[in-house]
Amino acid sequence: MERDIQKILLTEEQIHSRIAQLGEILTEEYKDKNPVIVGVMKGVVIFYSDMIRHIKTQCQMDFMWISSYAGTESTGNMIVRRDVSCDIKGRHVLILEDIFDTGNSLDFTVKHLLSKDPASVKVCTLLDKPERRNPNITLKPDYTGFTIPNEFVVGYGLDFNEHFRNLPFVGILSPEAYQN
Ligand code: IMP
Ligand code: MG
Protein backbone atom coordinates (compact mmCIF):
# COMPACT_ATOMS: atom_id res chain seq x y z
CA MET A 1 0.00 0.00 0.00
CA GLU A 2 2.69 2.53 0.99
CA ARG A 3 4.59 1.89 -2.25
CA ASP A 4 1.64 3.47 -4.09
CA ILE A 5 2.46 6.77 -2.39
CA GLN A 6 4.67 9.09 -4.40
CA LYS A 7 5.24 11.58 -1.60
CA ILE A 8 4.10 12.19 1.97
CA LEU A 9 2.48 15.62 1.95
CA LEU A 10 1.48 15.83 5.63
CA THR A 11 2.96 13.67 8.36
CA GLU A 12 1.01 12.37 11.34
CA GLU A 13 2.86 14.86 13.54
CA GLN A 14 1.97 17.83 11.32
CA ILE A 15 -1.69 16.80 11.23
CA HIS A 16 -1.92 16.26 14.97
CA SER A 17 -0.31 19.56 15.91
CA ARG A 18 -2.58 21.47 13.50
CA ILE A 19 -5.63 19.72 14.97
CA ALA A 20 -4.54 20.78 18.47
CA GLN A 21 -4.32 24.42 17.27
CA LEU A 22 -7.72 24.26 15.58
CA GLY A 23 -9.11 22.66 18.75
CA GLU A 24 -8.18 25.70 20.81
CA ILE A 25 -9.88 28.02 18.32
CA LEU A 26 -13.02 25.88 18.05
CA THR A 27 -13.27 25.38 21.82
CA GLU A 28 -13.26 29.15 22.26
CA GLU A 29 -15.75 29.69 19.40
CA TYR A 30 -18.26 27.09 20.61
CA LYS A 31 -17.93 27.49 24.38
CA ASP A 32 -21.47 27.43 25.90
CA LYS A 33 -23.09 27.05 22.43
CA ASN A 34 -23.64 23.28 22.66
CA PRO A 35 -22.95 22.82 18.92
CA VAL A 36 -23.95 19.87 16.77
CA ILE A 37 -20.76 18.70 15.08
CA VAL A 38 -21.63 17.09 11.78
CA GLY A 39 -19.14 14.85 10.03
CA VAL A 40 -19.53 14.17 6.32
CA MET A 41 -18.86 10.48 5.75
CA LYS A 42 -16.82 8.66 4.96
CA GLY A 43 -13.67 10.63 4.28
CA VAL A 44 -13.91 12.64 7.49
CA VAL A 45 -14.00 9.78 10.00
CA ILE A 46 -10.34 9.83 11.01
CA PHE A 47 -10.15 13.64 11.15
CA TYR A 48 -13.47 13.74 13.01
CA SER A 49 -12.38 11.37 15.74
CA ASP A 50 -9.13 13.26 16.33
CA MET A 51 -10.69 16.74 16.02
CA ILE A 52 -13.67 16.16 18.31
CA ARG A 53 -11.39 15.25 21.22
CA HIS A 54 -9.76 18.68 20.94
CA ILE A 55 -13.08 20.54 21.08
CA LYS A 56 -13.24 20.77 24.84
CA THR A 57 -16.77 21.98 25.42
CA GLN A 58 -20.19 20.35 25.51
CA CYS A 59 -21.27 19.27 22.03
CA GLN A 60 -23.26 16.66 20.17
CA MET A 61 -21.98 14.33 17.45
CA ASP A 62 -23.86 13.65 14.24
CA PHE A 63 -23.09 12.38 10.74
CA MET A 64 -24.24 12.80 7.18
CA TRP A 65 -23.39 10.70 4.25
CA ILE A 66 -23.55 12.24 0.82
CA SER A 67 -22.30 10.78 -2.43
CA SER A 68 -20.79 12.55 -5.38
CA TYR A 69 -17.66 10.76 -6.44
CA ALA A 70 -16.67 7.90 -8.75
CA GLY A 71 -12.90 7.39 -8.95
CA THR A 72 -11.15 10.77 -8.91
CA GLU A 73 -13.77 12.85 -10.72
CA SER A 74 -16.72 14.61 -9.15
CA THR A 75 -19.93 13.72 -10.94
CA GLY A 76 -21.56 16.88 -9.63
CA ASN A 77 -24.64 14.83 -8.73
CA MET A 78 -25.15 14.89 -5.01
CA ILE A 79 -27.50 12.76 -2.97
CA VAL A 80 -28.08 12.55 0.77
CA ARG A 81 -27.55 8.91 1.59
CA ARG A 82 -27.92 9.51 5.30
CA ASP A 83 -29.20 12.69 6.90
CA VAL A 84 -28.37 14.07 10.37
CA SER A 85 -30.33 12.26 13.05
CA CYS A 86 -31.00 15.14 15.45
CA ASP A 87 -33.17 18.23 15.06
CA ILE A 88 -30.80 21.11 14.27
CA LYS A 89 -33.45 23.87 14.25
CA GLY A 90 -32.06 26.75 16.31
CA ARG A 91 -28.76 24.92 16.92
CA HIS A 92 -25.20 25.94 16.09
CA VAL A 93 -23.84 23.51 13.53
CA LEU A 94 -20.19 22.89 12.74
CA ILE A 95 -19.53 20.73 9.68
CA LEU A 96 -16.28 18.79 9.61
CA GLU A 97 -15.06 17.70 6.17
CA ASP A 98 -11.95 15.98 4.87
CA ILE A 99 -11.31 18.15 1.82
CA PHE A 100 -12.74 21.18 0.07
CA ASP A 101 -11.99 20.51 -3.59
CA THR A 102 -14.42 21.78 -6.26
CA GLY A 103 -16.61 22.86 -3.34
CA ASN A 104 -19.70 21.16 -4.80
CA SER A 105 -20.24 18.74 -1.90
CA LEU A 106 -19.88 21.28 0.88
CA ASP A 107 -22.01 23.82 -0.96
CA PHE A 108 -24.72 21.17 -1.23
CA THR A 109 -24.29 20.09 2.40
CA VAL A 110 -24.42 23.65 3.78
CA LYS A 111 -27.58 24.46 1.78
CA HIS A 112 -29.17 21.21 2.89
CA LEU A 113 -28.48 21.96 6.57
CA LEU A 114 -29.49 25.65 6.27
CA SER A 115 -32.91 24.51 5.04
CA LYS A 116 -33.45 23.02 8.53
CA ASP A 117 -33.27 26.50 10.12
CA PRO A 118 -30.21 26.19 12.40
CA ALA A 119 -28.82 29.15 14.39
CA SER A 120 -25.56 28.99 12.41
CA VAL A 121 -23.61 26.73 10.07
CA LYS A 122 -19.83 26.86 9.84
CA VAL A 123 -17.37 24.64 8.01
CA CYS A 124 -14.04 23.25 9.17
CA THR A 125 -12.11 21.34 6.54
CA LEU A 126 -8.86 19.50 7.10
CA LEU A 127 -7.64 20.19 3.55
CA ASP A 128 -8.39 22.89 1.00
CA LYS A 129 -7.41 22.59 -2.66
CA PRO A 130 -8.30 26.08 -3.97
CA GLU A 131 -6.98 25.50 -7.50
CA ARG A 132 -9.79 23.04 -8.15
CA ARG A 133 -12.64 25.30 -7.04
CA ASN A 134 -15.82 25.45 -9.10
CA PRO A 135 -15.94 29.18 -10.04
CA ASN A 136 -19.69 29.25 -9.33
CA ILE A 137 -19.13 28.42 -5.67
CA THR A 138 -18.74 31.36 -3.31
CA LEU A 139 -18.74 29.35 -0.08
CA LYS A 140 -15.44 29.50 1.81
CA PRO A 141 -14.39 27.22 4.66
CA ASP A 142 -14.44 29.04 8.02
CA TYR A 143 -11.55 26.96 9.33
CA THR A 144 -8.90 25.14 7.29
CA GLY A 145 -6.25 22.72 8.45
CA PHE A 146 -3.95 22.90 5.43
CA THR A 147 -4.08 24.45 1.96
CA ILE A 148 -2.62 21.92 -0.49
CA PRO A 149 -1.56 21.93 -4.16
CA ASN A 150 -3.65 20.45 -6.94
CA GLU A 151 -2.69 16.80 -6.43
CA PHE A 152 -4.87 13.78 -5.70
CA VAL A 153 -4.19 12.80 -2.11
CA VAL A 154 -5.05 9.76 -0.02
CA GLY A 155 -4.74 8.64 3.57
CA TYR A 156 -5.98 9.89 6.94
CA GLY A 157 -9.52 9.03 5.78
CA LEU A 158 -9.20 10.05 2.12
CA ASP A 159 -9.56 7.31 -0.44
CA PHE A 160 -8.96 6.32 -4.01
CA ASN A 161 -11.72 3.89 -4.97
CA GLU A 162 -12.29 3.14 -1.26
CA HIS A 163 -8.66 2.25 -0.55
CA PHE A 164 -5.85 3.97 1.39
CA ARG A 165 -8.16 5.54 4.02
CA ASN A 166 -6.22 3.77 6.77
CA LEU A 167 -2.84 5.38 6.04
CA PRO A 168 -1.92 7.54 9.06
CA PHE A 169 -0.57 10.40 6.90
CA VAL A 170 -1.77 12.34 3.83
CA GLY A 171 0.16 11.36 0.72
CA ILE A 172 0.14 11.97 -3.02
CA LEU A 173 -0.90 8.87 -4.90
CA SER A 174 1.59 7.71 -7.53
CA PRO A 175 0.30 7.79 -11.12
CA GLU A 176 0.89 4.00 -11.46
CA ALA A 177 -1.63 3.40 -8.70
CA TYR A 178 -4.38 4.92 -10.86
CA GLN A 179 -3.68 2.48 -13.63
CA ASN A 180 -3.93 -0.67 -11.50
P1 IMP B 1 -15.74 18.47 -3.87
O1 IMP B 1 -17.21 18.30 -3.91
O2 IMP B 1 -15.13 18.49 -5.23
O3 IMP B 1 -15.27 19.63 -3.01
O4 IMP B 1 -15.12 17.16 -3.29
C1 IMP B 1 -15.39 16.75 -2.06
C2 IMP B 1 -15.13 15.28 -1.89
O5 IMP B 1 -14.37 14.68 -2.96
C3 IMP B 1 -14.29 15.11 -0.67
O6 IMP B 1 -15.11 15.07 0.48
C4 IMP B 1 -13.55 13.83 -0.96
O7 IMP B 1 -14.31 12.74 -0.53
C5 IMP B 1 -13.39 13.81 -2.47
N1 IMP B 1 -12.06 14.29 -2.88
C6 IMP B 1 -11.73 15.47 -3.43
N2 IMP B 1 -10.41 15.58 -3.66
C7 IMP B 1 -9.87 14.43 -3.21
C8 IMP B 1 -8.52 13.93 -3.14
O8 IMP B 1 -7.51 14.57 -3.51
N3 IMP B 1 -8.38 12.69 -2.62
C9 IMP B 1 -9.43 11.95 -2.17
N4 IMP B 1 -10.69 12.38 -2.20
C10 IMP B 1 -10.92 13.61 -2.72
MG1 MG C 1 -15.79 13.56 1.66
PDB file of C-alpha atoms and ligand atoms in Angstrom:
ATOM      1  CA  MET A   1       0.000   0.000   0.000  1.00  0.00           C
ATOM      2  CA  GLU A   2       2.686   2.534   0.992  1.00  0.00           C
ATOM      3  CA  ARG A   3       4.590   1.891  -2.252  1.00  0.00           C
ATOM      4  CA  ASP A   4       1.640   3.469  -4.093  1.00  0.00           C
ATOM      5  CA  ILE A   5       2.456   6.770  -2.392  1.00  0.00           C
ATOM      6  CA  GLN A   6       4.672   9.093  -4.395  1.00  0.00           C
ATOM      7  CA  LYS A   7       5.237  11.579  -1.604  1.00  0.00           C
ATOM      8  CA  ILE A   8       4.097  12.191   1.966  1.00  0.00           C
ATOM      9  CA  LEU A   9       2.477  15.617   1.949  1.00  0.00           C
ATOM     10  CA  LEU A  10       1.481  15.830   5.629  1.00  0.00           C
ATOM     11  CA  THR A  11       2.963  13.667   8.356  1.00  0.00           C
ATOM     12  CA  GLU A  12       1.005  12.367  11.336  1.00  0.00           C
ATOM     13  CA  GLU A  13       2.859  14.865  13.541  1.00  0.00           C
ATOM     14  CA  GLN A  14       1.970  17.829  11.322  1.00  0.00           C
ATOM     15  CA  ILE A  15      -1.692  16.798  11.227  1.00  0.00           C
ATOM     16  CA  HIS A  16      -1.916  16.262  14.966  1.00  0.00           C
ATOM     17  CA  SER A  17      -0.309  19.563  15.907  1.00  0.00           C
ATOM     18  CA  ARG A  18      -2.578  21.474  13.504  1.00  0.00           C
ATOM     19  CA  ILE A  19      -5.627  19.723  14.972  1.00  0.00           C
ATOM     20  CA  ALA A  20      -4.544  20.778  18.466  1.00  0.00           C
ATOM     21  CA  GLN A  21      -4.316  24.417  17.275  1.00  0.00           C
ATOM     22  CA  LEU A  22      -7.719  24.255  15.584  1.00  0.00           C
ATOM     23  CA  GLY A  23      -9.114  22.659  18.746  1.00  0.00           C
ATOM     24  CA  GLU A  24      -8.185  25.696  20.814  1.00  0.00           C
ATOM     25  CA  ILE A  25      -9.881  28.024  18.319  1.00  0.00           C
ATOM     26  CA  LEU A  26     -13.024  25.878  18.048  1.00  0.00           C
ATOM     27  CA  THR A  27     -13.269  25.382  21.820  1.00  0.00           C
ATOM     28  CA  GLU A  28     -13.262  29.150  22.259  1.00  0.00           C
ATOM     29  CA  GLU A  29     -15.746  29.689  19.399  1.00  0.00           C
ATOM     30  CA  TYR A  30     -18.260  27.092  20.606  1.00  0.00           C
ATOM     31  CA  LYS A  31     -17.934  27.486  24.375  1.00  0.00           C
ATOM     32  CA  ASP A  32     -21.470  27.428  25.903  1.00  0.00           C
ATOM     33  CA  LYS A  33     -23.088  27.049  22.434  1.00  0.00           C
ATOM     34  CA  ASN A  34     -23.639  23.284  22.659  1.00  0.00           C
ATOM     35  CA  PRO A  35     -22.952  22.815  18.918  1.00  0.00           C
ATOM     36  CA  VAL A  36     -23.950  19.870  16.768  1.00  0.00           C
ATOM     37  CA  ILE A  37     -20.763  18.705  15.079  1.00  0.00           C
ATOM     38  CA  VAL A  38     -21.635  17.092  11.777  1.00  0.00           C
ATOM     39  CA  GLY A  39     -19.144  14.847  10.026  1.00  0.00           C
ATOM     40  CA  VAL A  40     -19.528  14.174   6.323  1.00  0.00           C
ATOM     41  CA  MET A  41     -18.856  10.484   5.746  1.00  0.00           C
ATOM     42  CA  LYS A  42     -16.824   8.662   4.958  1.00  0.00           C
ATOM     43  CA  GLY A  43     -13.674  10.630   4.283  1.00  0.00           C
ATOM     44  CA  VAL A  44     -13.909  12.640   7.495  1.00  0.00           C
ATOM     45  CA  VAL A  45     -14.004   9.781  10.004  1.00  0.00           C
ATOM     46  CA  ILE A  46     -10.335   9.834  11.008  1.00  0.00           C
ATOM     47  CA  PHE A  47     -10.153  13.638  11.148  1.00  0.00           C
ATOM     48  CA  TYR A  48     -13.473  13.743  13.013  1.00  0.00           C
ATOM     49  CA  SER A  49     -12.384  11.366  15.742  1.00  0.00           C
ATOM     50  CA  ASP A  50      -9.134  13.255  16.335  1.00  0.00           C
ATOM     51  CA  MET A  51     -10.686  16.738  16.020  1.00  0.00           C
ATOM     52  CA  ILE A  52     -13.670  16.163  18.310  1.00  0.00           C
ATOM     53  CA  ARG A  53     -11.386  15.255  21.224  1.00  0.00           C
ATOM     54  CA  HIS A  54      -9.758  18.677  20.937  1.00  0.00           C
ATOM     55  CA  ILE A  55     -13.076  20.544  21.079  1.00  0.00           C
ATOM     56  CA  LYS A  56     -13.241  20.774  24.837  1.00  0.00           C
ATOM     57  CA  THR A  57     -16.769  21.980  25.424  1.00  0.00           C
ATOM     58  CA  GLN A  58     -20.194  20.350  25.510  1.00  0.00           C
ATOM     59  CA  CYS A  59     -21.265  19.271  22.035  1.00  0.00           C
ATOM     60  CA  GLN A  60     -23.261  16.655  20.169  1.00  0.00           C
ATOM     61  CA  MET A  61     -21.977  14.328  17.450  1.00  0.00           C
ATOM     62  CA  ASP A  62     -23.861  13.647  14.237  1.00  0.00           C
ATOM     63  CA  PHE A  63     -23.094  12.379  10.740  1.00  0.00           C
ATOM     64  CA  MET A  64     -24.245  12.800   7.180  1.00  0.00           C
ATOM     65  CA  TRP A  65     -23.386  10.695   4.251  1.00  0.00           C
ATOM     66  CA  ILE A  66     -23.547  12.237   0.823  1.00  0.00           C
ATOM     67  CA  SER A  67     -22.298  10.782  -2.431  1.00  0.00           C
ATOM     68  CA  SER A  68     -20.788  12.553  -5.376  1.00  0.00           C
ATOM     69  CA  TYR A  69     -17.656  10.757  -6.435  1.00  0.00           C
ATOM     70  CA  ALA A  70     -16.674   7.899  -8.751  1.00  0.00           C
ATOM     71  CA  GLY A  71     -12.899   7.392  -8.947  1.00  0.00           C
ATOM     72  CA  THR A  72     -11.148  10.766  -8.914  1.00  0.00           C
ATOM     73  CA  GLU A  73     -13.773  12.846 -10.719  1.00  0.00           C
ATOM     74  CA  SER A  74     -16.725  14.609  -9.148  1.00  0.00           C
ATOM     75  CA  THR A  75     -19.934  13.722 -10.943  1.00  0.00           C
ATOM     76  CA  GLY A  76     -21.563  16.882  -9.633  1.00  0.00           C
ATOM     77  CA  ASN A  77     -24.644  14.832  -8.732  1.00  0.00           C
ATOM     78  CA  MET A  78     -25.155  14.889  -5.010  1.00  0.00           C
ATOM     79  CA  ILE A  79     -27.497  12.760  -2.973  1.00  0.00           C
ATOM     80  CA  VAL A  80     -28.082  12.554   0.774  1.00  0.00           C
ATOM     81  CA  ARG A  81     -27.546   8.910   1.593  1.00  0.00           C
ATOM     82  CA  ARG A  82     -27.918   9.512   5.303  1.00  0.00           C
ATOM     83  CA  ASP A  83     -29.200  12.686   6.902  1.00  0.00           C
ATOM     84  CA  VAL A  84     -28.375  14.065  10.367  1.00  0.00           C
ATOM     85  CA  SER A  85     -30.330  12.259  13.048  1.00  0.00           C
ATOM     86  CA  CYS A  86     -30.995  15.140  15.449  1.00  0.00           C
ATOM     87  CA  ASP A  87     -33.168  18.226  15.057  1.00  0.00           C
ATOM     88  CA  ILE A  88     -30.796  21.111  14.267  1.00  0.00           C
ATOM     89  CA  LYS A  89     -33.448  23.867  14.252  1.00  0.00           C
ATOM     90  CA  GLY A  90     -32.057  26.747  16.313  1.00  0.00           C
ATOM     91  CA  ARG A  91     -28.760  24.923  16.920  1.00  0.00           C
ATOM     92  CA  HIS A  92     -25.204  25.942  16.091  1.00  0.00           C
ATOM     93  CA  VAL A  93     -23.838  23.510  13.528  1.00  0.00           C
ATOM     94  CA  LEU A  94     -20.187  22.888  12.735  1.00  0.00           C
ATOM     95  CA  ILE A  95     -19.534  20.726   9.676  1.00  0.00           C
ATOM     96  CA  LEU A  96     -16.284  18.785   9.609  1.00  0.00           C
ATOM     97  CA  GLU A  97     -15.061  17.698   6.168  1.00  0.00           C
ATOM     98  CA  ASP A  98     -11.950  15.976   4.870  1.00  0.00           C
ATOM     99  CA  ILE A  99     -11.307  18.147   1.819  1.00  0.00           C
ATOM    100  CA  PHE A 100     -12.735  21.184   0.069  1.00  0.00           C
ATOM    101  CA  ASP A 101     -11.991  20.507  -3.586  1.00  0.00           C
ATOM    102  CA  THR A 102     -14.416  21.783  -6.259  1.00  0.00           C
ATOM    103  CA  GLY A 103     -16.607  22.860  -3.336  1.00  0.00           C
ATOM    104  CA  ASN A 104     -19.697  21.164  -4.796  1.00  0.00           C
ATOM    105  CA  SER A 105     -20.236  18.740  -1.899  1.00  0.00           C
ATOM    106  CA  LEU A 106     -19.882  21.277   0.882  1.00  0.00           C
ATOM    107  CA  ASP A 107     -22.007  23.816  -0.955  1.00  0.00           C
ATOM    108  CA  PHE A 108     -24.716  21.169  -1.229  1.00  0.00           C
ATOM    109  CA  THR A 109     -24.286  20.090   2.404  1.00  0.00           C
ATOM    110  CA  VAL A 110     -24.420  23.648   3.782  1.00  0.00           C
ATOM    111  CA  LYS A 111     -27.576  24.459   1.776  1.00  0.00           C
ATOM    112  CA  HIS A 112     -29.173  21.214   2.894  1.00  0.00           C
ATOM    113  CA  LEU A 113     -28.484  21.961   6.570  1.00  0.00           C
ATOM    114  CA  LEU A 114     -29.492  25.652   6.272  1.00  0.00           C
ATOM    115  CA  SER A 115     -32.907  24.509   5.045  1.00  0.00           C
ATOM    116  CA  LYS A 116     -33.453  23.021   8.532  1.00  0.00           C
ATOM    117  CA  ASP A 117     -33.272  26.502  10.118  1.00  0.00           C
ATOM    118  CA  PRO A 118     -30.208  26.194  12.399  1.00  0.00           C
ATOM    119  CA  ALA A 119     -28.824  29.153  14.388  1.00  0.00           C
ATOM    120  CA  SER A 120     -25.558  28.987  12.410  1.00  0.00           C
ATOM    121  CA  VAL A 121     -23.615  26.730  10.074  1.00  0.00           C
ATOM    122  CA  LYS A 122     -19.835  26.857   9.840  1.00  0.00           C
ATOM    123  CA  VAL A 123     -17.371  24.641   8.013  1.00  0.00           C
ATOM    124  CA  CYS A 124     -14.043  23.250   9.167  1.00  0.00           C
ATOM    125  CA  THR A 125     -12.111  21.338   6.536  1.00  0.00           C
ATOM    126  CA  LEU A 126      -8.860  19.496   7.100  1.00  0.00           C
ATOM    127  CA  LEU A 127      -7.643  20.187   3.550  1.00  0.00           C
ATOM    128  CA  ASP A 128      -8.388  22.892   0.998  1.00  0.00           C
ATOM    129  CA  LYS A 129      -7.407  22.587  -2.658  1.00  0.00           C
ATOM    130  CA  PRO A 130      -8.304  26.082  -3.967  1.00  0.00           C
ATOM    131  CA  GLU A 131      -6.985  25.504  -7.499  1.00  0.00           C
ATOM    132  CA  ARG A 132      -9.795  23.037  -8.146  1.00  0.00           C
ATOM    133  CA  ARG A 133     -12.642  25.298  -7.039  1.00  0.00           C
ATOM    134  CA  ASN A 134     -15.816  25.448  -9.101  1.00  0.00           C
ATOM    135  CA  PRO A 135     -15.942  29.177 -10.044  1.00  0.00           C
ATOM    136  CA  ASN A 136     -19.690  29.254  -9.332  1.00  0.00           C
ATOM    137  CA  ILE A 137     -19.130  28.424  -5.668  1.00  0.00           C
ATOM    138  CA  THR A 138     -18.741  31.361  -3.314  1.00  0.00           C
ATOM    139  CA  LEU A 139     -18.739  29.348  -0.081  1.00  0.00           C
ATOM    140  CA  LYS A 140     -15.442  29.498   1.805  1.00  0.00           C
ATOM    141  CA  PRO A 141     -14.386  27.225   4.656  1.00  0.00           C
ATOM    142  CA  ASP A 142     -14.443  29.038   8.016  1.00  0.00           C
ATOM    143  CA  TYR A 143     -11.546  26.956   9.335  1.00  0.00           C
ATOM    144  CA  THR A 144      -8.897  25.144   7.291  1.00  0.00           C
ATOM    145  CA  GLY A 145      -6.245  22.717   8.447  1.00  0.00           C
ATOM    146  CA  PHE A 146      -3.953  22.898   5.429  1.00  0.00           C
ATOM    147  CA  THR A 147      -4.075  24.447   1.957  1.00  0.00           C
ATOM    148  CA  ILE A 148      -2.623  21.924  -0.486  1.00  0.00           C
ATOM    149  CA  PRO A 149      -1.561  21.929  -4.158  1.00  0.00           C
ATOM    150  CA  ASN A 150      -3.655  20.454  -6.940  1.00  0.00           C
ATOM    151  CA  GLU A 151      -2.690  16.799  -6.425  1.00  0.00           C
ATOM    152  CA  PHE A 152      -4.866  13.778  -5.703  1.00  0.00           C
ATOM    153  CA  VAL A 153      -4.185  12.802  -2.106  1.00  0.00           C
ATOM    154  CA  VAL A 154      -5.051   9.761  -0.021  1.00  0.00           C
ATOM    155  CA  GLY A 155      -4.736   8.644   3.573  1.00  0.00           C
ATOM    156  CA  TYR A 156      -5.984   9.886   6.942  1.00  0.00           C
ATOM    157  CA  GLY A 157      -9.524   9.035   5.777  1.00  0.00           C
ATOM    158  CA  LEU A 158      -9.197  10.053   2.122  1.00  0.00           C
ATOM    159  CA  ASP A 159      -9.562   7.309  -0.440  1.00  0.00           C
ATOM    160  CA  PHE A 160      -8.957   6.322  -4.011  1.00  0.00           C
ATOM    161  CA  ASN A 161     -11.722   3.888  -4.972  1.00  0.00           C
ATOM    162  CA  GLU A 162     -12.291   3.144  -1.260  1.00  0.00           C
ATOM    163  CA  HIS A 163      -8.660   2.251  -0.548  1.00  0.00           C
ATOM    164  CA  PHE A 164      -5.852   3.969   1.388  1.00  0.00           C
ATOM    165  CA  ARG A 165      -8.158   5.543   4.016  1.00  0.00           C
ATOM    166  CA  ASN A 166      -6.217   3.773   6.769  1.00  0.00           C
ATOM    167  CA  LEU A 167      -2.842   5.382   6.036  1.00  0.00           C
ATOM    168  CA  PRO A 168      -1.919   7.539   9.063  1.00  0.00           C
ATOM    169  CA  PHE A 169      -0.567  10.400   6.902  1.00  0.00           C
ATOM    170  CA  VAL A 170      -1.775  12.339   3.826  1.00  0.00           C
ATOM    171  CA  GLY A 171       0.160  11.361   0.715  1.00  0.00           C
ATOM    172  CA  ILE A 172       0.143  11.973  -3.016  1.00  0.00           C
ATOM    173  CA  LEU A 173      -0.896   8.866  -4.902  1.00  0.00           C
ATOM    174  CA  SER A 174       1.593   7.710  -7.525  1.00  0.00           C
ATOM    175  CA  PRO A 175       0.298   7.793 -11.125  1.00  0.00           C
ATOM    176  CA  GLU A 176       0.891   4.000 -11.462  1.00  0.00           C
ATOM    177  CA  ALA A 177      -1.631   3.401  -8.697  1.00  0.00           C
ATOM    178  CA  TYR A 178      -4.377   4.924 -10.856  1.00  0.00           C
ATOM    179  CA  GLN A 179      -3.681   2.475 -13.632  1.00  0.00           C
ATOM    180  CA  ASN A 180      -3.927  -0.675 -11.502  1.00  0.00           C
TER     181      ASN A 180
HETATM  182  P1  IMP B   1     -15.735  18.475  -3.870  1.00  0.00           P
HETATM  183  O1  IMP B   1     -17.209  18.301  -3.909  1.00  0.00           O
HETATM  184  O2  IMP B   1     -15.132  18.487  -5.226  1.00  0.00           O
HETATM  185  O3  IMP B   1     -15.271  19.633  -3.014  1.00  0.00           O
HETATM  186  O4  IMP B   1     -15.122  17.164  -3.288  1.00  0.00           O
HETATM  187  C1  IMP B   1     -15.392  16.747  -2.063  1.00  0.00           C
HETATM  188  C2  IMP B   1     -15.126  15.276  -1.889  1.00  0.00           C
HETATM  189  O5  IMP B   1     -14.366  14.682  -2.961  1.00  0.00           O
HETATM  190  C3  IMP B   1     -14.292  15.108  -0.671  1.00  0.00           C
HETATM  191  O6  IMP B   1     -15.106  15.067   0.476  1.00  0.00           O
HETATM  192  C4  IMP B   1     -13.547  13.833  -0.959  1.00  0.00           C
HETATM  193  O7  IMP B   1     -14.314  12.737  -0.529  1.00  0.00           O
HETATM  194  C5  IMP B   1     -13.393  13.811  -2.466  1.00  0.00           C
HETATM  195  N1  IMP B   1     -12.057  14.295  -2.878  1.00  0.00           N
HETATM  196  C6  IMP B   1     -11.729  15.470  -3.430  1.00  0.00           C
HETATM  197  N2  IMP B   1     -10.406  15.581  -3.662  1.00  0.00           N
HETATM  198  C7  IMP B   1      -9.867  14.430  -3.214  1.00  0.00           C
HETATM  199  C8  IMP B   1      -8.516  13.933  -3.142  1.00  0.00           C
HETATM  200  O8  IMP B   1      -7.509  14.569  -3.508  1.00  0.00           O
HETATM  201  N3  IMP B   1      -8.378  12.694  -2.620  1.00  0.00           N
HETATM  202  C9  IMP B   1      -9.426  11.945  -2.171  1.00  0.00           C
HETATM  203  N4  IMP B   1     -10.695  12.377  -2.199  1.00  0.00           N
HETATM  204  C10 IMP B   1     -10.919  13.612  -2.723  1.00  0.00           C
HETATM  205 MG    MG B   2     -15.788  13.564   1.663  1.00  0.00          MG
END
